[in-house]
PDB file of C-alpha atoms in Angstrom:
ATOM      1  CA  UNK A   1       0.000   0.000   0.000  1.00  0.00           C
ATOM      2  CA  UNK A   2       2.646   2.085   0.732  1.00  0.00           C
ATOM      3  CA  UNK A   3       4.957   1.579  -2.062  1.00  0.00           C
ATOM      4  CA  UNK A   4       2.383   2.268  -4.540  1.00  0.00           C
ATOM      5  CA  UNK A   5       0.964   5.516  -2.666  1.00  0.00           C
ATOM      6  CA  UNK A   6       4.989   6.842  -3.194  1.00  0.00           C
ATOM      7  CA  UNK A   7       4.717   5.917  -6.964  1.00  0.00           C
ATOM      8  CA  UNK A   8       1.138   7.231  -7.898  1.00  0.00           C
ATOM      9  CA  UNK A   9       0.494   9.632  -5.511  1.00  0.00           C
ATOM     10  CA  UNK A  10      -3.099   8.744  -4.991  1.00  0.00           C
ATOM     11  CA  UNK A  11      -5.452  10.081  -2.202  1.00  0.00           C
ATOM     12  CA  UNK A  12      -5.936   7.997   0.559  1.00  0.00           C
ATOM     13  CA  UNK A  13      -9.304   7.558   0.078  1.00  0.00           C
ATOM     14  CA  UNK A  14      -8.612   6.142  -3.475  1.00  0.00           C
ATOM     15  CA  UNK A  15      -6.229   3.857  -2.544  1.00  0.00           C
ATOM     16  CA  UNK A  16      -8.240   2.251  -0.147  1.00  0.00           C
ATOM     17  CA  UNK A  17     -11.012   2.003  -2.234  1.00  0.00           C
ATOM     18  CA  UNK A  18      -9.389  -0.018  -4.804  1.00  0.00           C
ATOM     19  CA  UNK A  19     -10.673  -3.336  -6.143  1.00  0.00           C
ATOM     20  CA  UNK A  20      -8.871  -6.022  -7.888  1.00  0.00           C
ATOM     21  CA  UNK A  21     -11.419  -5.444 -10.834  1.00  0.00           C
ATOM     22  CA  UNK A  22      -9.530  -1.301 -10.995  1.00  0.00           C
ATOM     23  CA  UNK A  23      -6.223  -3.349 -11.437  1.00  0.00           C
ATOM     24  CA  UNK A  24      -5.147  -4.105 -15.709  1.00  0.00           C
ATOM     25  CA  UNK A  25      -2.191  -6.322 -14.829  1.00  0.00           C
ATOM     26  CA  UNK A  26      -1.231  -6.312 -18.796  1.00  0.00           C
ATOM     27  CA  UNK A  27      -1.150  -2.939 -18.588  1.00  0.00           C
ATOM     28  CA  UNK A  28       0.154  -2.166 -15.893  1.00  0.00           C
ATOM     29  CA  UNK A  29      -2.371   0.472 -14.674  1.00  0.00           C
ATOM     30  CA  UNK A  30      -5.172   1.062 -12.102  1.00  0.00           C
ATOM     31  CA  UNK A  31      -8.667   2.384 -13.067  1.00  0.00           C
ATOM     32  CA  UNK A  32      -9.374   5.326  -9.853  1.00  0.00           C
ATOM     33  CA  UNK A  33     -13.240   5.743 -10.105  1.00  0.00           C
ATOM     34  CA  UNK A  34     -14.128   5.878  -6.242  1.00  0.00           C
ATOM     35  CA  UNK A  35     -12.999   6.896  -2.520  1.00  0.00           C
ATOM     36  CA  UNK A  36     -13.501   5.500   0.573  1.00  0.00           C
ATOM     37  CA  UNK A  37     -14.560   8.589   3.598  1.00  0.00           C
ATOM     38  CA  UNK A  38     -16.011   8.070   7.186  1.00  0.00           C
ATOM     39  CA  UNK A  39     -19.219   9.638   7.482  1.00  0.00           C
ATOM     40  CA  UNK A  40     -21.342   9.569  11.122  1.00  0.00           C
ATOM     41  CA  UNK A  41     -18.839   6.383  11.889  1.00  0.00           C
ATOM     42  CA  UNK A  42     -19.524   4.430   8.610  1.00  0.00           C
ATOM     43  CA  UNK A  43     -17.150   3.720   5.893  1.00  0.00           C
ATOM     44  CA  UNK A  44     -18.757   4.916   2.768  1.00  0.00           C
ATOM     45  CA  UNK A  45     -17.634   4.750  -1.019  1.00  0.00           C
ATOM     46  CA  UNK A  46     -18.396   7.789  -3.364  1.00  0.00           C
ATOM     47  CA  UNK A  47     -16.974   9.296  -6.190  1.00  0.00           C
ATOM     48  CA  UNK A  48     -13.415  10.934  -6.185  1.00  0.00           C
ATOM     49  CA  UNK A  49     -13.228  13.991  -5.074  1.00  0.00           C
ATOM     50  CA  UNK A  50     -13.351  16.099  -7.974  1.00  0.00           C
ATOM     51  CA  UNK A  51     -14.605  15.016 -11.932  1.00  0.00           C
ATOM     52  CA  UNK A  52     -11.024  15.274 -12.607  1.00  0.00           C
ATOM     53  CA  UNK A  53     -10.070  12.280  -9.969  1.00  0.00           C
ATOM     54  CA  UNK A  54     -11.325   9.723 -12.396  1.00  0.00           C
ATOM     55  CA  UNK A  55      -8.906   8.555 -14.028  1.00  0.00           C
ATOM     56  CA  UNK A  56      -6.153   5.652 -15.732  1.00  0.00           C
ATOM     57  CA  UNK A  57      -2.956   5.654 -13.433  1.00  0.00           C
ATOM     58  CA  UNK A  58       0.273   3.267 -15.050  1.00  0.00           C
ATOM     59  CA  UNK A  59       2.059   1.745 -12.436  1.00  0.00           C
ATOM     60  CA  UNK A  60       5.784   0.202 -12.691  1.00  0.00           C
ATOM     61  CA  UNK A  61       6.438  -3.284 -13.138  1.00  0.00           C
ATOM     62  CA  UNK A  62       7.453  -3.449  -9.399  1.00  0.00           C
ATOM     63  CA  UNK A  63       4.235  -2.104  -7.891  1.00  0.00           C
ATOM     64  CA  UNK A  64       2.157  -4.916 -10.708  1.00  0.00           C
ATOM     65  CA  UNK A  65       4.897  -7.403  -8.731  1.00  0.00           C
ATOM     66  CA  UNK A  66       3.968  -6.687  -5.094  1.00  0.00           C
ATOM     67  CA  UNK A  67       0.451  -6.607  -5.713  1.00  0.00           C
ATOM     68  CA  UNK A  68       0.421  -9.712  -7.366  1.00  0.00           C
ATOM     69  CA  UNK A  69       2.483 -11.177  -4.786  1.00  0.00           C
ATOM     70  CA  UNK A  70      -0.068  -9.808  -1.649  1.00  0.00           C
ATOM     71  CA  UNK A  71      -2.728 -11.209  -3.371  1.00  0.00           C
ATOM     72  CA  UNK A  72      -1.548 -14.486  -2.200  1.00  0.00           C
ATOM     73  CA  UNK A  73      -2.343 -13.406   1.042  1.00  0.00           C
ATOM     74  CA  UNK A  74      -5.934 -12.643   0.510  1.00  0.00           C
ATOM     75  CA  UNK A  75      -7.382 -14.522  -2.638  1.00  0.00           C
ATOM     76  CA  UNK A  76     -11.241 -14.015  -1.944  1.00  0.00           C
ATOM     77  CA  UNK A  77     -10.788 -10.493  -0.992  1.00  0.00           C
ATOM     78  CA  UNK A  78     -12.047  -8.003  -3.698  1.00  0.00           C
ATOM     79  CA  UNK A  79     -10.188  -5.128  -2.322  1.00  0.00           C
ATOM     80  CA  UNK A  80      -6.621  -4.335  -2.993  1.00  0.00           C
ATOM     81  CA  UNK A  81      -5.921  -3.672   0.302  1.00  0.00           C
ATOM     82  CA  UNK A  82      -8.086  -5.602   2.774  1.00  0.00           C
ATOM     83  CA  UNK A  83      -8.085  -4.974   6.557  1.00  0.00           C
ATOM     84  CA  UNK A  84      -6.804  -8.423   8.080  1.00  0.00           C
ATOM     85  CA  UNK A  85      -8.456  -7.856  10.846  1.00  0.00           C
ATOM     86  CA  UNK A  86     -12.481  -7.631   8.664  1.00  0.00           C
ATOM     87  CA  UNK A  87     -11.008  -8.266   5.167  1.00  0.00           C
ATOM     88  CA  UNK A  88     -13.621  -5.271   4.088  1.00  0.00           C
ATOM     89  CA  UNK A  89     -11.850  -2.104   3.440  1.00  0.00           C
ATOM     90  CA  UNK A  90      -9.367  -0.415   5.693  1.00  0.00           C
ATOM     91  CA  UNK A  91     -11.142   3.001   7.362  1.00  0.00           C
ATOM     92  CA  UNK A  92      -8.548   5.880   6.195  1.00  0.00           C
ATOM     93  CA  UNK A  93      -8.154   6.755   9.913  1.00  0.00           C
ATOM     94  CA  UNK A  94      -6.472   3.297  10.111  1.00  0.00           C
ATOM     95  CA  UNK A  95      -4.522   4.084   7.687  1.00  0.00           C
ATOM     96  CA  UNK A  96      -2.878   6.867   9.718  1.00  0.00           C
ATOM     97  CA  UNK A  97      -2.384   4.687  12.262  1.00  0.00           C
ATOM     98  CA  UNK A  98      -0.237   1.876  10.788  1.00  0.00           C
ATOM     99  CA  UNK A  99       1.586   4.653   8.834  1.00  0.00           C
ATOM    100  CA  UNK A 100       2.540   6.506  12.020  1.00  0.00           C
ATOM    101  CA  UNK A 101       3.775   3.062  14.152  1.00  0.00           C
ATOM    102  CA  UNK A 102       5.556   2.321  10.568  1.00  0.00           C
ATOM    103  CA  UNK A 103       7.599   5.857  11.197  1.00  0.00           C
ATOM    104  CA  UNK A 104       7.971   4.603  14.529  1.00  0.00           C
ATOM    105  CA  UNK A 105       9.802   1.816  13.981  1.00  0.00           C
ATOM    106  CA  UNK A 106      11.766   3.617  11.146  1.00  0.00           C
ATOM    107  CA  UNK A 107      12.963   6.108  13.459  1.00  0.00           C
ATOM    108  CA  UNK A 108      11.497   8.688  11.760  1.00  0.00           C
ATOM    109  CA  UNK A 109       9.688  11.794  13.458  1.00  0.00           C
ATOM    110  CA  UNK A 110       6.088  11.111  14.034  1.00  0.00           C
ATOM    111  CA  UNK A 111       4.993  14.732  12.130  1.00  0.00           C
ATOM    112  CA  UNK A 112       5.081  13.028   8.671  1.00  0.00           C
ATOM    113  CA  UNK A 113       1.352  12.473   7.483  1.00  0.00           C
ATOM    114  CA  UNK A 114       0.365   9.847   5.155  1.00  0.00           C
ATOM    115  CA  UNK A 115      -1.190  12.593   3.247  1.00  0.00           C
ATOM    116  CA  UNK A 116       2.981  13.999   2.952  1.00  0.00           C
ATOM    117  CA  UNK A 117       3.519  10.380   0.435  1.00  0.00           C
ATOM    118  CA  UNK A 118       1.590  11.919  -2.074  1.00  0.00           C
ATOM    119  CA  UNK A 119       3.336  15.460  -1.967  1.00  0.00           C
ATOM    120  CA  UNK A 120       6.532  13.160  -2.053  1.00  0.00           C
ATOM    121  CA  UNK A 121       5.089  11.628  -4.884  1.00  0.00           C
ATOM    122  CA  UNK A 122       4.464  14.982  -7.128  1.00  0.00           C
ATOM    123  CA  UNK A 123       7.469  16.175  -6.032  1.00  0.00           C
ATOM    124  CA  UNK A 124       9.869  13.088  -6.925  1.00  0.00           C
ATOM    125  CA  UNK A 125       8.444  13.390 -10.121  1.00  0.00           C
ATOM    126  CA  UNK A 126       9.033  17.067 -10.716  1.00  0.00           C
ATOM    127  CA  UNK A 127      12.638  16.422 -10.008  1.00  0.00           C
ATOM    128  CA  UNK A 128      12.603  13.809 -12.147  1.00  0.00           C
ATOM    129  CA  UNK A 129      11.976  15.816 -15.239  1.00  0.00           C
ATOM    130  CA  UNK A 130       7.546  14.944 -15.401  1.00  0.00           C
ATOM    131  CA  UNK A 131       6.401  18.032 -16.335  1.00  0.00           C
ATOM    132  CA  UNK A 132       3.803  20.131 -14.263  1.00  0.00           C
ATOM    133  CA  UNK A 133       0.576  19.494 -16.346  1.00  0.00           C
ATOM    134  CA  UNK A 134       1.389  16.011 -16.303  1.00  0.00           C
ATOM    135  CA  UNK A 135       1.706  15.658 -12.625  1.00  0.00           C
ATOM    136  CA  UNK A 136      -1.338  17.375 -11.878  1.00  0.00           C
ATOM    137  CA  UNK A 137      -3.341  14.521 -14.119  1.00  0.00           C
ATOM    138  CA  UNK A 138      -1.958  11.932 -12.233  1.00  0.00           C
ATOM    139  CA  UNK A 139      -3.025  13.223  -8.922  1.00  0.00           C
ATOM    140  CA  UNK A 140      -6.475  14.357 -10.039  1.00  0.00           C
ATOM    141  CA  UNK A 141      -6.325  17.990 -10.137  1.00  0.00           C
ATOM    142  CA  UNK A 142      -8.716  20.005 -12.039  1.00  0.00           C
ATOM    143  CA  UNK A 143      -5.390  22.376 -12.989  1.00  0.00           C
ATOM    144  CA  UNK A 144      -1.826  22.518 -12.761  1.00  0.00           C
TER     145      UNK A 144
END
């Protein structure tokens, strides 16, 4: 989950949301049509968050290898990223959670918010010669 968060940037929301059906191993992409919030203590799915958050997002052959490989760990689960403790989807809250005992243990300081991967996403690939407009597709911005 969090190797492919630092290579597409996606909102949390939209990664969670993920099925297996959004993944085109061949290729190599993921279809991002829906998000996962917390409303009144219920985990509900709805659209992305803007018209512009739908959208194709290619993935590396390393992030098609991991997922294939997790999969192994939770064949009749529809989601990407199942909770293992209800094997429905993971509340985003819990999200924040495992990524702040993952800094933890890393030795990192505790201020870094999941929500900071997908800034280090857009701005990895700034550096790395993507230009602007295309970087604001691939995070689902109306504009660059």
């Amino acid at each position: 989950m969090f190797y492919l968060e630092l290579t597409t940037g996606l909102r949390r929301g939209e990664l969670l949301a993920l099925l297996w059906t959004d993944l085109n191993i061949k290729e190599k992409c993921l279809t991002v049509s829906k998000s996962v919030t917390r409303g009144k203590g219920e985990l509900r799915v709805t659209e992305p968050k803007t018209r512009n958050s739908i959208r194709t997002v290619y993935i590396d052959d390393e992030a098609v290898r991991l997922l294939v490989q997790d999969r192994k760990n939770h064949p009749f689960s529809p989601y990407l990223f199942p909770s293992p403790v209800t094997g429905g989807m993971y509340g985003p809250d819990c999200v924040g959670r495992i990524h702040k005992k993952l800094l933890k243990r890393a030795g990192i300081e505790e201020h870094v918010r999941f929500h900071d991967l997908r800034r280090t996403f857009a701005t990895m690939a700034l550096q790395n010669g993507v230009d602007i407009k295309t970087v604001s597709g691939m995070l689902g911005h109306y504009s660059a």
